[in-house]
mmCIF file of C-alpha atoms in Angstrom:
data_model
loop_
_atom_site.group_PDB
_atom_site.id
_atom_site.type_symbol
_atom_site.label_atom_id
_atom_site.label_comp_id
_atom_site.label_asym_id
_atom_site.label_seq_id
_atom_site.Cartn_x
_atom_site.Cartn_y
_atom_site.Cartn_z
ATOM 1 C CA MET G 1 -59.160 32.511 9.536
ATOM 2 C CA SER G 2 -57.349 29.672 11.095
ATOM 3 C CA ASP G 3 -55.302 29.242 7.941
ATOM 4 C CA GLN G 4 -54.291 32.972 8.062
ATOM 5 C CA ASN G 5 -52.983 32.622 11.600
ATOM 6 C CA GLU G 6 -51.023 29.513 10.703
ATOM 7 C CA MET G 7 -49.424 31.302 7.827
ATOM 8 C CA VAL G 8 -48.484 34.320 10.046
ATOM 9 C CA ASN G 9 -46.966 32.046 12.741
ATOM 10 C CA LYS G 10 -44.992 30.159 10.054
ATOM 11 C CA GLY G 11 -43.491 33.478 8.846
ATOM 12 C CA ASP G 12 -42.480 34.604 12.347
ATOM 13 C CA ARG G 13 -40.735 31.282 12.985
ATOM 14 C CA ASN G 14 -38.748 31.652 9.801
ATOM 15 C CA LYS G 15 -37.643 35.138 10.841
ATOM 16 C CA ILE G 16 -36.616 33.728 14.301
ATOM 17 C CA TYR G 17 -34.676 31.023 12.680
ATOM 18 C CA PHE G 18 -32.948 33.574 10.494
ATOM 19 C CA LEU G 19 -32.047 35.808 13.400
ATOM 20 C CA ILE G 20 -30.655 32.805 15.205
ATOM 21 C CA VAL G 21 -28.490 31.843 12.305
ATOM 22 C CA VAL G 22 -27.298 35.512 12.040
ATOM 23 C CA ILE G 23 -26.402 35.628 15.759
ATOM 24 C CA LEU G 24 -24.694 32.384 15.608
ATOM 25 C CA ALA G 25 -22.618 33.583 12.682
ATOM 26 C CA LEU G 26 -21.744 36.736 14.489
ATOM 27 C CA LEU G 27 -20.792 34.798 17.524
ATOM 28 C CA GLY G 28 -18.515 32.554 15.441
ATOM 29 C CA THR G 29 -16.923 35.447 13.765
ATOM 30 C CA ASN G 30 -16.301 37.213 17.119
ATOM 31 C CA ALA G 31 -14.932 34.085 18.575
ATOM 32 C CA TYR G 32 -12.600 33.575 15.515
ATOM 33 C CA LEU G 33 -11.361 37.205 15.728
ATOM 34 C CA TYR G 34 -10.844 36.802 19.466
ATOM 35 C CA PHE G 35 -8.868 33.711 19.317
ATOM 36 C CA LYS G 36 -6.905 35.161 16.371
ATOM 37 C CA ASP G 37 -6.012 38.293 18.257
ATOM 38 C CA ARG G 38 -5.091 36.259 21.308
ATOM 39 C CA HIS G 39 -2.861 33.928 19.195
ATOM 40 C CA GLN G 40 -1.203 37.009 17.559
ATOM 41 C CA SER G 41 -0.596 38.524 21.084
ATOM 42 C CA GLN G 42 0.733 35.406 22.428
ATOM 43 C CA ARG G 43 2.951 35.080 19.409
ATOM 44 C CA PHE G 44 4.088 38.635 19.879
ATOM 45 C CA VAL G 45 4.895 37.984 23.511
ATOM 46 C CA THR G 46 6.699 34.714 22.653
ATOM 47 C CA VAL G 47 8.835 36.551 20.086
ATOM 48 C CA ASN G 48 9.713 39.321 22.435
ATOM 49 C CA THR G 49 10.473 36.911 25.281
ATOM 50 C CA GLU G 50 12.700 34.878 23.131
ATOM 51 C CA LYS G 51 14.412 38.061 21.874
ATOM 52 C CA ASP G 52 15.121 39.151 25.374
ATOM 53 C CA ARG G 53 16.348 35.756 26.452
ATOM 54 C CA LEU G 54 18.698 35.772 23.382
ATOM 55 C CA LYS G 55 20.005 39.247 24.371
ATOM 56 C CA LEU G 56 20.646 38.006 27.821
ATOM 57 C CA GLU G 57 22.464 34.997 26.436
ATOM 58 C CA VAL G 58 24.649 37.147 24.145
ATOM 59 C CA GLU G 59 25.545 39.417 27.166
ATOM 60 C CA LYS G 60 26.490 36.207 29.183
ATOM 61 C CA ILE G 61 28.586 34.891 26.266
ATOM 62 C CA GLU G 62 30.313 38.425 26.100
ATOM 63 C CA ALA G 63 30.984 38.468 29.836
ATOM 64 C CA GLU G 64 32.441 34.910 29.631
ATOM 65 C CA LEU G 65 34.774 36.023 26.820
ATOM 66 C CA ASP G 66 35.788 38.971 28.920
ATOM 67 C CA LYS G 67 36.419 36.780 31.919
ATOM 68 C CA VAL G 68 38.614 34.391 29.824
ATOM 69 C CA ASN G 69 40.625 37.378 28.447
ATOM 70 C CA ALA G 70 41.218 38.720 31.805
ATOM 71 C CA ILE G 71 43.604 35.831 32.386
ATOM 72 C CA ASN G 72 46.050 38.073 30.390
ATOM 73 C CA LEU G 73 47.562 35.305 28.520
ATOM 74 C CA SER G 74 49.851 35.935 25.421
ATOM 75 C CA LEU G 75 47.560 34.723 22.574
ATOM 76 C CA SER G 76 48.804 33.298 19.229
ATOM 77 C CA GLU G 77 47.750 35.008 16.109
ATOM 78 C CA LYS G 78 45.165 32.305 15.495
ATOM 79 C CA LEU G 79 43.382 32.797 18.872
ATOM 80 C CA GLN G 80 43.680 36.537 18.486
ATOM 81 C CA GLU G 81 41.857 36.359 15.124
ATOM 82 C CA GLU G 82 39.150 34.010 16.544
ATOM 83 C CA GLN G 83 38.524 36.403 19.364
ATOM 84 C CA LYS G 84 38.140 39.286 16.911
ATOM 85 C CA LEU G 85 35.529 37.216 14.987
ATOM 86 C CA ALA G 86 33.632 36.363 18.064
ATOM 87 C CA ARG G 87 33.614 40.016 19.216
ATOM 88 C CA ALA G 88 32.296 41.025 15.766
ATOM 89 C CA LYS G 89 29.512 38.361 15.852
ATOM 90 C CA ILE G 90 28.466 39.399 19.399
ATOM 91 C CA ALA G 91 28.164 43.115 18.250
ATOM 92 C CA GLU G 92 26.161 41.996 15.230
ATOM 93 C CA LEU G 93 23.794 39.967 17.280
ATOM 94 C CA LYS G 94 23.384 42.655 19.819
ATOM 95 C CA LEU G 95 22.345 45.111 17.095
ATOM 96 C CA ALA G 96 19.975 42.676 15.434
ATOM 97 C CA LEU G 97 18.284 41.866 18.780
ATOM 98 C CA GLN G 98 17.779 45.570 19.436
ATOM 99 C CA ASN G 99 15.593 45.716 16.264
ATOM 100 C CA GLY G 100 11.955 46.123 17.289
ATOM 101 C CA LYS G 101 10.752 44.382 14.077
ATOM 102 C CA LEU G 102 12.411 41.093 14.496
ATOM 103 C CA THR G 103 10.522 38.334 12.576
ATOM 104 C CA GLN G 104 10.021 34.760 13.685
ATOM 105 C CA GLY G 105 12.568 33.819 10.777
ATOM 106 C CA ASP G 106 15.175 36.421 12.158
ATOM 107 C CA LEU G 107 14.588 34.957 15.574
ATOM 108 C CA LEU G 108 15.467 31.377 14.279
ATOM 109 C CA VAL G 109 18.600 32.699 12.574
ATOM 110 C CA ALA G 110 19.610 34.519 15.842
ATOM 111 C CA GLN G 111 18.987 31.373 17.839
ATOM 112 C CA LYS G 112 21.277 29.375 15.578
ATOM 113 C CA GLU G 113 23.976 31.990 15.675
ATOM 114 C CA VAL G 114 23.824 32.376 19.442
ATOM 115 C CA LYS G 115 24.092 28.571 19.823
ATOM 116 C CA GLU G 116 27.161 28.515 17.386
ATOM 117 C CA LEU G 117 28.770 31.541 19.372
ATOM 118 C CA ARG G 118 28.166 29.754 22.646
ATOM 119 C CA GLU G 119 29.895 26.681 21.421
ATOM 120 C CA PHE G 120 32.806 28.775 20.051
ATOM 121 C CA VAL G 121 33.264 30.554 23.256
ATOM 122 C CA LYS G 122 33.191 27.318 25.219
ATOM 123 C CA ASN G 123 35.880 25.811 22.968
ATOM 124 C CA TYR G 124 37.846 29.040 23.151
ATOM 125 C CA SER G 125 37.638 29.205 26.973
ATOM 126 C CA GLU G 126 38.823 25.600 27.284
ATOM 127 C CA GLU G 127 41.771 26.404 25.049
ATOM 128 C CA ILE G 128 42.722 29.438 27.021
ATOM 129 C CA ILE G 129 42.555 27.594 30.321
ATOM 130 C CA ARG G 130 44.541 24.745 28.889
ATOM 131 C CA LEU G 131 47.118 27.194 27.812
ATOM 132 C CA GLU G 132 47.087 28.959 31.272
ATOM 133 C CA LYS G 133 47.567 25.624 32.952
ATOM 134 C CA GLU G 134 50.429 24.839 30.596
ATOM 135 C CA ASN G 135 52.027 28.241 31.272
ATOM 136 C CA THR G 136 51.635 27.783 35.076
ATOM 137 C CA SER G 137 53.361 24.434 34.777
ATOM 138 C CA LEU G 138 56.108 25.980 32.751
ATOM 139 C CA ARG G 139 56.535 28.843 35.063
ATOM 140 C CA THR G 140 56.672 26.456 37.998
ATOM 141 C CA GLU G 141 59.284 24.400 36.149
ATOM 142 C CA ARG G 142 61.153 27.634 35.200
ATOM 143 C CA ASP G 143 61.016 28.935 38.883
ATOM 144 C CA SER G 144 62.178 25.493 39.999
ATOM 145 C CA LEU G 145 65.153 25.531 37.642
ATOM 146 C CA LYS G 146 65.899 29.140 38.576
ATOM 147 C CA GLU G 147 65.897 28.077 42.292
ATOM 148 C CA PHE G 148 68.050 25.125 41.421
ATOM 149 C CA ALA G 149 70.513 27.121 39.465
ATOM 150 C CA TYR G 150 70.544 29.920 42.283
ATOM 151 C CA THR G 151 71.210 27.099 44.853
ATOM 152 C CA ALA G 152 73.744 25.581 42.540
ATOM 153 C CA ASN G 153 75.467 28.976 42.004
ATOM 154 C CA GLN G 154 75.399 29.754 45.657
ATOM 155 C CA LYS G 155 77.018 26.465 46.490
ATOM 156 C CA ALA G 156 79.526 27.024 43.710
ATOM 157 C CA ARG G 157 80.270 30.473 45.129
ATOM 158 C CA ASP G 158 80.598 29.035 48.586
ATOM 159 C CA LEU G 159 82.790 26.260 47.502
ATOM 160 C CA GLU G 160 84.849 28.743 45.601
ATOM 161 C CA LYS G 161 85.164 30.880 48.696
ATOM 162 C CA LYS G 162 86.125 27.839 50.708
ATOM 163 C CA ASN G 163 88.622 26.852 48.125
ATOM 164 C CA THR G 164 90.069 30.189 47.957
ATOM 165 C CA ALA G 165 90.255 30.280 51.748
ATOM 166 C CA LEU G 166 91.744 26.923 51.768
ATOM 167 C CA LYS G 167 94.364 27.890 49.128
ATOM 168 C CA GLU G 168 95.264 30.960 51.172
ATOM 169 C CA LYS G 169 95.545 28.645 54.278
ATOM 170 C CA VAL G 170 97.757 26.203 52.142
ATOM 171 C CA LYS G 171 99.696 29.159 50.806
ATOM 172 C CA THR G 172 100.183 30.484 54.241
ATOM 173 C CA GLY G 173 101.042 27.136 55.582
ATOM 174 C CA ALA G 174 103.494 26.512 52.779
ATOM 175 C CA ALA G 175 105.358 29.926 53.373
ATOM 176 C CA LEU G 176 108.814 29.646 54.703
ATOM 177 C CA LYS G 177 109.443 30.895 58.292
ATOM 178 C CA ALA G 178 112.779 31.904 59.609
ATOM 179 C CA GLY G 179 114.223 30.609 62.908
ATOM 180 C CA ASN G 180 117.116 31.807 65.005
ATOM 181 C CA VAL G 181 117.292 35.143 63.253
ATOM 182 C CA GLN G 182 120.300 37.167 64.375
ATOM 183 C CA VAL G 183 121.827 40.429 63.174
ATOM 184 C CA ILE G 184 125.496 41.348 63.412
ATOM 185 C CA ALA G 185 127.062 44.626 62.533
ATOM 186 C CA TYR G 186 130.568 44.513 60.723
ATOM 187 C CA LYS G 187 133.189 46.959 59.663
ATOM 188 C CA VAL G 188 135.129 46.014 56.702
ATOM 189 C CA LYS G 189 138.972 46.400 56.789
ATOM 190 C CA ASN G 190 140.951 47.363 53.750
ATOM 191 C CA SER G 191 141.894 43.778 53.538
ATOM 192 C CA GLY G 192 138.239 42.850 53.008
ATOM 193 C CA LYS G 193 137.998 41.139 56.278
ATOM 194 C CA ASN G 194 134.824 41.597 58.331
ATOM 195 C CA VAL G 195 135.071 42.614 61.943
ATOM 196 C CA GLU G 196 132.117 42.491 64.251
ATOM 197 C CA VAL G 197 131.497 45.835 65.931
ATOM 198 C CA THR G 198 128.845 47.343 68.318
ATOM 199 C CA ARG G 199 129.423 51.045 67.554
ATOM 200 C CA ALA G 200 127.456 52.880 64.979
ATOM 201 C CA SER G 201 130.533 54.986 64.061
ATOM 202 C CA THR G 202 132.550 51.947 62.928
ATOM 203 C CA ALA G 203 129.681 49.917 61.295
ATOM 204 C CA LYS G 204 129.552 49.541 57.726
ATOM 205 C CA LYS G 205 126.990 46.667 57.112
ATOM 206 C CA LEU G 206 124.641 44.310 58.816
ATOM 207 C CA SER G 207 124.746 40.657 58.350
ATOM 208 C CA VAL G 208 121.465 38.683 58.929
ATOM 209 C CA SER G 209 121.599 34.968 59.504
ATOM 210 C CA PHE G 210 118.840 32.558 59.945
ATOM 211 C CA THR G 211 117.539 28.987 59.556
ATOM 212 C CA ILE G 212 114.305 27.825 58.031
ATOM 213 C CA VAL G 213 111.684 26.088 60.188
ATOM 214 C CA PRO G 214 110.954 22.650 58.890
ATOM 215 C CA ASN G 215 107.815 22.817 56.765
ATOM 216 C CA GLN G 216 106.581 19.743 54.684
ATOM 217 C CA LEU G 217 104.114 21.934 52.781
ATOM 218 C CA ALA G 218 106.929 24.301 51.601
ATOM 219 C CA GLN G 219 107.990 23.867 48.038
ATOM 220 C CA LYS G 220 111.551 22.548 47.722
ATOM 221 C CA ASP G 221 112.778 25.024 45.235
ATOM 222 C CA TYR G 222 114.262 28.578 44.965
ATOM 223 C CA HIS G 223 112.613 31.208 47.072
ATOM 224 C CA LYS G 224 113.130 35.035 46.844
ATOM 225 C CA ILE G 225 113.978 36.618 50.269
ATOM 226 C CA TYR G 226 113.423 40.280 50.845
ATOM 227 C CA LEU G 227 115.038 42.246 53.600
ATOM 228 C CA ARG G 228 113.670 45.567 55.003
ATOM 229 C CA VAL G 229 115.876 47.651 57.265
ATOM 230 C CA PHE G 230 114.490 50.400 59.526
ATOM 231 C CA ASP G 231 116.815 53.022 61.308
ATOM 232 C CA PRO G 232 116.434 54.032 65.001
ATOM 233 C CA ALA G 233 113.998 56.714 63.809
ATOM 234 C CA GLY G 234 111.823 54.088 62.196
ATOM 235 C CA ASN G 235 112.612 55.167 58.670
ATOM 236 C CA LEU G 236 112.801 52.522 56.027
ATOM 237 C CA ILE G 237 116.208 52.547 54.366
ATOM 238 C CA ALA G 238 115.531 51.393 50.717
ATOM 239 C CA ASP G 239 115.699 52.304 47.118
ATOM 240 C CA GLY G 240 112.298 53.524 45.872
ATOM 241 C CA GLU G 241 112.537 51.405 42.856
ATOM 242 C CA ASN G 242 112.904 48.159 44.827
ATOM 243 C CA LEU G 243 109.266 46.881 45.162
ATOM 244 C CA PHE G 244 107.639 43.558 46.002
ATOM 245 C CA GLU G 245 104.236 42.378 47.357
ATOM 246 C CA ALA G 246 103.566 40.823 50.772
ATOM 247 C CA ASP G 247 100.877 40.631 53.308
ATOM 248 C CA GLY G 248 98.435 41.924 50.672
ATOM 249 C CA GLU G 249 100.166 45.170 49.881
ATOM 250 C CA GLN G 250 103.182 46.539 47.835
ATOM 251 C CA MET G 251 106.304 47.387 49.696
ATOM 252 C CA GLN G 252 109.839 48.662 49.366
ATOM 253 C CA TYR G 253 112.679 46.500 50.218
ATOM 254 C CA SER G 254 116.299 47.153 51.237
ATOM 255 C CA SER G 255 117.955 44.073 49.822
ATOM 256 C CA SER G 256 116.894 40.770 48.355
ATOM 257 C CA THR G 257 118.390 37.290 47.660
ATOM 258 C CA SER G 258 117.368 33.844 46.499
ATOM 259 C CA ILE G 259 117.886 30.600 48.578
ATOM 260 C CA SER G 260 117.423 27.014 47.594
ATOM 261 C CA TYR G 261 115.220 25.342 50.148
ATOM 262 C CA ASN G 262 115.570 21.600 50.710
ATOM 263 C CA ASP G 263 114.103 21.172 54.155
ATOM 264 C CA ASP G 264 117.478 20.203 55.462
ATOM 265 C CA SER G 265 118.193 22.772 58.402
ATOM 266 C CA THR G 266 120.608 24.867 56.205
ATOM 267 C CA SER G 267 121.576 28.231 57.550
ATOM 268 C CA TYR G 268 121.405 31.265 55.416
ATOM 269 C CA THR G 269 122.979 34.693 55.586
ATOM 270 C CA MET G 270 122.063 38.047 54.057
ATOM 271 C CA ASP G 271 124.530 41.062 54.073
ATOM 272 C CA TRP G 272 123.290 44.577 53.697
ATOM 273 C CA VAL G 273 125.584 47.517 53.223
ATOM 274 C CA ASN G 274 124.204 50.753 54.619
ATOM 275 C CA PRO G 275 124.405 53.508 51.856
ATOM 276 C CA ASN G 276 124.230 56.063 54.749
ATOM 277 C CA PRO G 277 126.324 56.348 57.964
ATOM 278 C CA PHE G 278 125.025 54.268 60.776
ATOM 279 C CA ILE G 279 123.607 56.205 63.833
ATOM 280 C CA LYS G 280 123.235 55.315 67.433
ATOM 281 C CA GLY G 281 120.145 53.367 68.313
ATOM 282 C CA ILE G 282 118.265 50.155 67.559
ATOM 283 C CA TYR G 283 117.963 48.994 63.969
ATOM 284 C CA SER G 284 115.079 46.666 63.072
ATOM 285 C CA ILE G 285 115.159 44.152 60.267
ATOM 286 C CA ILE G 286 112.077 42.153 58.776
ATOM 287 C CA LEU G 287 112.474 39.234 56.328
ATOM 288 C CA TYR G 288 109.789 38.314 53.790
ATOM 289 C CA THR G 289 109.246 35.385 51.301
ATOM 290 C CA ASP G 290 106.468 33.837 49.430
ATOM 291 C CA GLY G 291 104.254 36.930 50.072
ATOM 292 C CA PHE G 292 104.365 36.698 54.004
ATOM 293 C CA THR G 293 106.450 37.855 56.754
ATOM 294 C CA MET G 294 109.324 35.446 57.377
ATOM 295 C CA GLY G 295 111.016 36.723 60.545
ATOM 296 C CA LYS G 296 112.186 39.685 62.546
ATOM 297 C CA ALA G 297 115.124 40.802 64.627
ATOM 298 C CA THR G 298 116.795 43.882 65.949
ATOM 299 C CA ILE G 299 120.307 45.240 66.779
ATOM 300 C CA SER G 300 121.465 47.995 69.025
ATOM 301 C CA LEU G 301 124.372 50.122 68.196
ATOM 302 C CA ARG G 302 126.168 52.459 70.565
#
């Protein structure tokens, strides 16, 4: 009896040991599956997190490229081609990162391409900024040259105006001026002798005498003298084809002659024969030379 009890107890213990082993095996399996699932979940989370990070990085790279292009710099063909390649790579990466089945291998490739793209955009940005600084320097230099040229031109124009004004002053100062201008009316006898008269009815011509005011600036040479005669009514007595320029305008003249000026106090005389009968009143004469008024005088005929 005692032996039977011992055999029963021994069998129960074996069953208990077996159950313990089975339970431990189940616990081990569950633990393995738990940690495996947890590892897969963590791995999935890590992949998705890295994917999101890369998407954000690509967007930042694209924004940086847009920022650089906003400089509105005229790019060379090489830089334009490099920009096109960068844009194409950005579009390709954005499309790849939108793929929900991105593997760890795909992720590694994307990481490498993003790194290369980041380096390219960095170098591209530095080149654009360098070119912009260079252009800014050139623009500054150009503006400085334009300002210098404008200032030089302005000075040249001012100098030209001053020179022109000075030439006009010299020209005006060099013009001959008549002194002691006198007008005498004459009748001409059959013998050709001139007789001074004061009556309009007997006058045939006017004789204008004058001297030249000493002028060191005046050219010692021949000078053309123009005479304009106005009747008592203020009408110019002149041939319409006799024209000259003086005081900045074109005029008709009654008579002209040339004199040789030597700055030696020589007296000069101009005779003018009236093509019409003289009338009572005051006749006015004006002398011109070198483009300016030379002198004036009047005579009254009864």
